[in-house]
């Protein structure tokens, strides 16, 4: 099974600042990686798939990069609605698996 | 707009079987090349993939749960279902159904299932 590790566990950022979230896979997943945003009491929302392709309706301030084992989600200028937990997910090997999440909180 | 809605008992006794149904509206469960998945999330914790089913009926289950899980589809009702047997307190979680290619793009709102006597 592929283990997904996200860092940091918590990221404190001021509104308008840039946030950089990391996700590492225990073996290569090529670009078979997605990112999700989850707010309290809500289901996850797809942000990125294919490591770098934004899902329908996702603002351009969200961008994904990376391949192999190292991936990054960047939020260029944090808005109030972006404070949430973010998960990466690999779909290269079954069982598909999520990282443990990074909480982006207001500094 | 596709919508998914989970339904089923919110309380299940230990050693019994958890049964949930996901009803799909706004589109046919038979159309497209989608996987229909069950994913769960214990309170305050991360997401765990339980399993997925393709419209052909082909299934894949998480090895950690494989011996206890069955996912099935009923195209006539536009639904798919989850059965998880021999539940314990560790199975207490919010259970989500979801649709996607390889990445779920539509999710249900989730349903809390508590395992307790």
Short mmCIF file of C-alpha atoms in Angstrom, two decimals:
data_model
loop_
_atom_site.label_atom_id
_atom_site.label_comp_id
_atom_site.label_asym_id
_atom_site.label_seq_id
_atom_site.Cartn_x
_atom_site.Cartn_y
_atom_site.Cartn_z
CA UNK A 1 0.00 0.00 0.00
CA UNK A 2 1.14 3.54 -0.76
CA UNK A 3 1.42 5.81 2.26
CA UNK A 4 0.65 9.50 1.76
CA UNK A 5 2.26 11.96 4.16
CA UNK A 6 1.24 15.61 4.31
CA UNK A 7 3.13 18.47 5.91
CA UNK A 8 2.78 20.53 7.90
CA UNK A 9 -0.11 19.24 10.00
CA UNK A 10 -1.20 22.84 10.64
CA UNK A 11 -0.33 25.95 8.66
CA UNK A 12 -1.02 29.41 10.12
CA UNK A 13 -1.39 32.02 7.40
CA UNK A 14 -2.70 35.58 7.26
CA UNK A 15 -5.40 36.46 4.72
CA UNK A 16 -3.83 37.58 1.46
CA UNK A 17 -0.66 35.58 2.03
CA UNK A 18 0.55 32.55 0.10
CA UNK A 19 0.11 29.04 1.46
CA UNK A 20 2.23 26.09 0.37
CA UNK A 21 1.14 22.58 1.34
CA UNK A 22 3.21 19.43 0.75
CA UNK A 23 2.28 15.83 0.08
CA UNK A 24 4.73 12.95 -0.20
CA UNK A 25 4.03 9.44 -1.47
CA UNK A 26 5.92 6.40 -0.19
CA UNK A 27 6.50 5.34 -3.82
CA UNK A 28 5.97 6.97 -7.16
CA UNK A 29 2.39 7.75 -8.12
CA UNK A 30 3.49 9.60 -11.29
CA UNK A 31 0.92 12.41 -11.59
CA UNK A 32 -1.98 10.33 -10.31
CA UNK A 33 -2.72 12.69 -7.45
CA UNK A 34 -5.70 14.81 -6.42
CA UNK A 35 -6.24 17.52 -3.81
CA UNK A 36 -9.42 18.19 -1.83
CA UNK A 37 -10.64 20.91 0.50
CA UNK A 38 -12.86 20.06 3.46
CA UNK A 39 -14.67 22.51 5.71
CA UNK A 40 -16.25 21.51 9.04
CA UNK A 41 -19.44 19.51 8.61
CA UNK A 42 -19.03 19.29 4.84
CA UNK A 43 -17.93 16.66 2.38
CA UNK A 44 -14.56 17.09 0.70
CA UNK A 45 -14.50 19.22 -2.45
CA UNK A 46 -12.28 18.28 -5.38
CA UNK A 47 -9.73 21.01 -6.19
CA UNK A 48 -7.04 19.43 -8.35
CA UNK A 49 -6.56 16.15 -10.26
CA UNK A 50 -3.72 14.89 -12.39
CA UNK A 51 -1.45 16.71 -9.90
CA UNK A 52 -2.00 20.07 -11.60
CA UNK A 53 -5.39 20.29 -13.37
CA UNK A 54 -7.95 22.44 -11.60
CA UNK A 55 -11.42 20.93 -11.28
CA UNK A 56 -14.41 22.72 -12.72
CA UNK A 57 -15.14 26.00 -10.96
CA UNK A 58 -11.97 26.07 -8.85
CA UNK A 59 -10.40 29.55 -8.66
CA UNK A 60 -7.04 30.15 -10.32
CA UNK A 61 -5.42 30.98 -6.96
CA UNK A 62 -5.29 27.20 -6.36
CA UNK A 63 -2.46 25.45 -8.18
CA UNK A 64 -0.90 22.02 -7.95
CA UNK A 65 2.52 20.79 -8.97
CA UNK A 66 4.82 17.82 -8.66
CA UNK A 67 5.21 14.28 -9.87
CA UNK A 68 6.58 11.00 -8.64
CA UNK A 69 6.65 11.23 -4.87
CA UNK A 70 6.64 14.97 -4.13
CA UNK A 71 3.64 17.24 -4.64
CA UNK A 72 2.64 20.76 -3.69
CA UNK A 73 -0.65 22.62 -3.43
CA UNK A 74 -0.25 26.39 -3.51
CA UNK A 75 -2.91 28.93 -2.64
CA UNK A 76 -1.55 32.17 -4.00
CA UNK A 77 -3.51 34.66 -1.89
CA UNK A 78 -5.59 33.20 0.90
CA UNK A 79 -9.21 34.29 1.09
CA UNK A 80 -11.39 33.89 4.18
CA UNK A 81 -13.22 30.97 2.57
CA UNK A 82 -9.96 29.05 2.04
CA UNK A 83 -9.37 28.30 5.72
CA UNK A 84 -10.06 24.57 5.84
CA UNK A 85 -8.40 21.16 5.87
CA UNK A 86 -6.72 19.99 2.67
CA UNK A 87 -6.14 16.37 1.68
CA UNK A 88 -4.07 14.81 -1.06
CA UNK A 89 -5.13 11.47 -2.58
CA UNK A 90 -3.26 9.02 -4.79
CA UNK A 91 -5.09 6.94 -7.36
CA UNK A 92 -2.13 5.17 -8.94
CA UNK A 93 -2.41 1.97 -6.91
CA UNK A 94 -5.31 0.34 -5.08
CA UNK A 95 -6.18 0.98 -2.32
CA UNK A 96 -6.49 4.62 -3.26
CA UNK A 97 -5.44 6.57 -0.22
CA UNK A 98 -5.57 10.01 1.32
CA UNK A 99 -2.96 11.86 3.30
CA UNK A 100 -3.77 12.74 6.88
CA UNK A 101 -4.56 16.35 5.98
CA UNK A 102 -3.16 19.85 6.50
CA UNK A 103 -5.26 22.35 8.40
CA UNK A 104 -4.90 25.91 7.12
CA UNK A 105 -5.83 28.29 9.91
CA UNK A 106 -5.96 32.03 10.29
CA UNK A 107 -2.80 33.55 11.73
CA UNK B 1 -26.27 18.42 -11.56
CA UNK B 2 -25.58 15.02 -10.07
CA UNK B 3 -26.50 14.63 -6.42
CA UNK B 4 -25.78 11.75 -4.05
CA UNK B 5 -27.60 11.06 -0.79
CA UNK B 6 -26.66 8.48 1.82
CA UNK B 7 -29.34 6.76 3.88
CA UNK B 8 -29.45 4.10 6.56
CA UNK B 9 -29.46 3.54 10.31
CA UNK B 10 -27.47 6.00 12.38
CA UNK B 11 -26.93 3.48 15.17
CA UNK B 12 -25.69 -0.07 14.80
CA UNK B 13 -24.96 -2.56 17.58
CA UNK B 14 -21.51 -4.16 17.88
CA UNK B 15 -21.11 -7.40 15.89
CA UNK B 16 -24.05 -6.48 13.64
CA UNK B 17 -23.98 -5.41 9.98
CA UNK B 18 -23.92 -1.78 8.90
CA UNK B 19 -26.02 -1.17 5.78
CA UNK B 20 -26.09 2.09 3.84
CA UNK B 21 -27.58 3.09 0.50
CA UNK B 22 -26.55 5.92 -1.77
CA UNK B 23 -29.26 7.29 -4.04
CA UNK B 24 -28.08 9.10 -7.16
CA UNK B 25 -30.19 11.84 -8.73
CA UNK B 26 -29.64 14.17 -11.65
CA UNK B 27 -28.08 11.46 -13.78
CA UNK B 28 -28.08 7.74 -14.42
CA UNK B 29 -25.78 5.55 -12.40
CA UNK B 30 -25.34 3.51 -15.58
CA UNK B 31 -24.00 6.33 -17.73
CA UNK B 32 -20.37 7.29 -18.03
CA UNK B 33 -17.23 5.48 -16.96
CA UNK B 34 -17.48 6.28 -13.30
CA UNK B 35 -16.48 4.52 -10.13
CA UNK B 36 -18.98 4.69 -7.29
CA UNK B 37 -17.23 4.71 -3.95
CA UNK B 38 -17.73 4.54 -0.22
CA UNK B 39 -15.34 6.57 1.93
CA UNK B 40 -15.47 7.08 5.68
CA UNK B 41 -14.10 9.54 8.21
CA UNK B 42 -13.97 8.99 11.97
CA UNK B 43 -14.60 12.12 14.00
CA UNK B 44 -11.62 14.46 13.88
CA UNK B 45 -9.64 12.10 11.66
CA UNK B 46 -8.74 11.60 8.03
CA UNK B 47 -10.48 9.91 5.13
CA UNK B 48 -10.40 6.15 4.45
CA UNK B 49 -11.46 4.55 1.19
CA UNK B 50 -13.71 1.58 1.90
CA UNK B 51 -14.23 0.39 -1.65
CA UNK B 52 -15.56 1.13 -5.10
CA UNK B 53 -17.81 -0.42 -7.71
CA UNK B 54 -17.89 0.06 -11.44
CA UNK B 55 -21.17 -0.09 -13.32
CA UNK B 56 -20.18 -3.49 -14.69
CA UNK B 57 -20.37 -4.72 -11.10
CA UNK B 58 -16.62 -5.00 -10.71
CA UNK B 59 -15.57 -4.17 -7.16
CA UNK B 60 -12.42 -3.36 -5.25
CA UNK B 61 -12.22 -3.23 -1.49
CA UNK B 62 -9.65 -1.82 0.91
CA UNK B 63 -7.60 -4.83 2.10
CA UNK B 64 -7.96 -3.60 5.69
CA UNK B 65 -11.74 -4.14 5.45
CA UNK B 66 -12.03 -6.63 2.60
CA UNK B 67 -13.29 -9.58 4.59
CA UNK B 68 -16.19 -7.53 5.98
CA UNK B 69 -17.26 -5.33 3.04
CA UNK B 70 -19.72 -5.78 0.22
CA UNK B 71 -20.62 -3.04 -2.25
CA UNK B 72 -23.41 -3.60 -4.74
CA UNK B 73 -25.33 -1.58 -7.33
CA UNK B 74 -29.02 -1.51 -8.26
CA UNK B 75 -29.33 0.25 -11.58
CA UNK B 76 -33.14 0.03 -11.57
CA UNK B 77 -33.23 2.20 -8.46
CA UNK B 78 -30.19 4.33 -9.37
CA UNK B 79 -28.58 3.30 -6.10
CA UNK B 80 -25.50 1.59 -4.78
CA UNK B 81 -25.06 0.11 -1.35
CA UNK B 82 -22.55 -0.73 1.36
CA UNK B 83 -22.64 -3.59 3.82
CA UNK B 84 -20.02 -3.83 6.55
CA UNK B 85 -20.29 -6.85 8.81
CA UNK B 86 -19.12 -7.55 12.36
CA UNK B 87 -18.85 -3.88 13.24
CA UNK B 88 -17.05 -2.55 16.30
CA UNK B 89 -16.69 0.89 17.85
CA UNK B 90 -13.77 1.48 15.47
CA UNK B 91 -16.28 1.57 12.60
CA UNK B 92 -17.99 4.65 14.04
CA UNK B 93 -17.57 7.35 11.41
CA UNK B 94 -19.21 9.63 8.89
CA UNK B 95 -19.76 7.55 5.78
CA UNK B 96 -19.68 9.25 2.38
CA UNK B 97 -20.73 7.96 -1.01
CA UNK B 98 -19.00 9.51 -4.00
CA UNK B 99 -18.77 9.40 -7.79
CA UNK B 100 -15.72 9.91 -9.90
CA UNK B 101 -13.39 8.72 -12.60
CA UNK B 102 -10.32 8.09 -10.45
CA UNK B 103 -10.90 11.13 -8.27
CA UNK B 104 -14.36 11.69 -6.69
CA UNK B 105 -15.89 14.88 -7.99
CA UNK B 106 -19.36 14.45 -6.52
CA UNK B 107 -19.93 13.51 -2.89
CA UNK B 108 -22.92 12.92 -0.71
CA UNK B 109 -23.28 15.06 2.41
CA UNK B 110 -22.25 12.12 4.59
CA UNK B 111 -24.10 10.18 7.24
CA UNK B 112 -22.90 9.51 10.78
CA UNK B 113 -23.01 5.89 11.84
CA UNK B 114 -22.37 5.14 15.49
CA UNK B 115 -21.59 1.63 16.67
CA UNK B 116 -22.80 1.22 20.22
CA UNK B 117 -24.92 -1.10 22.29
#
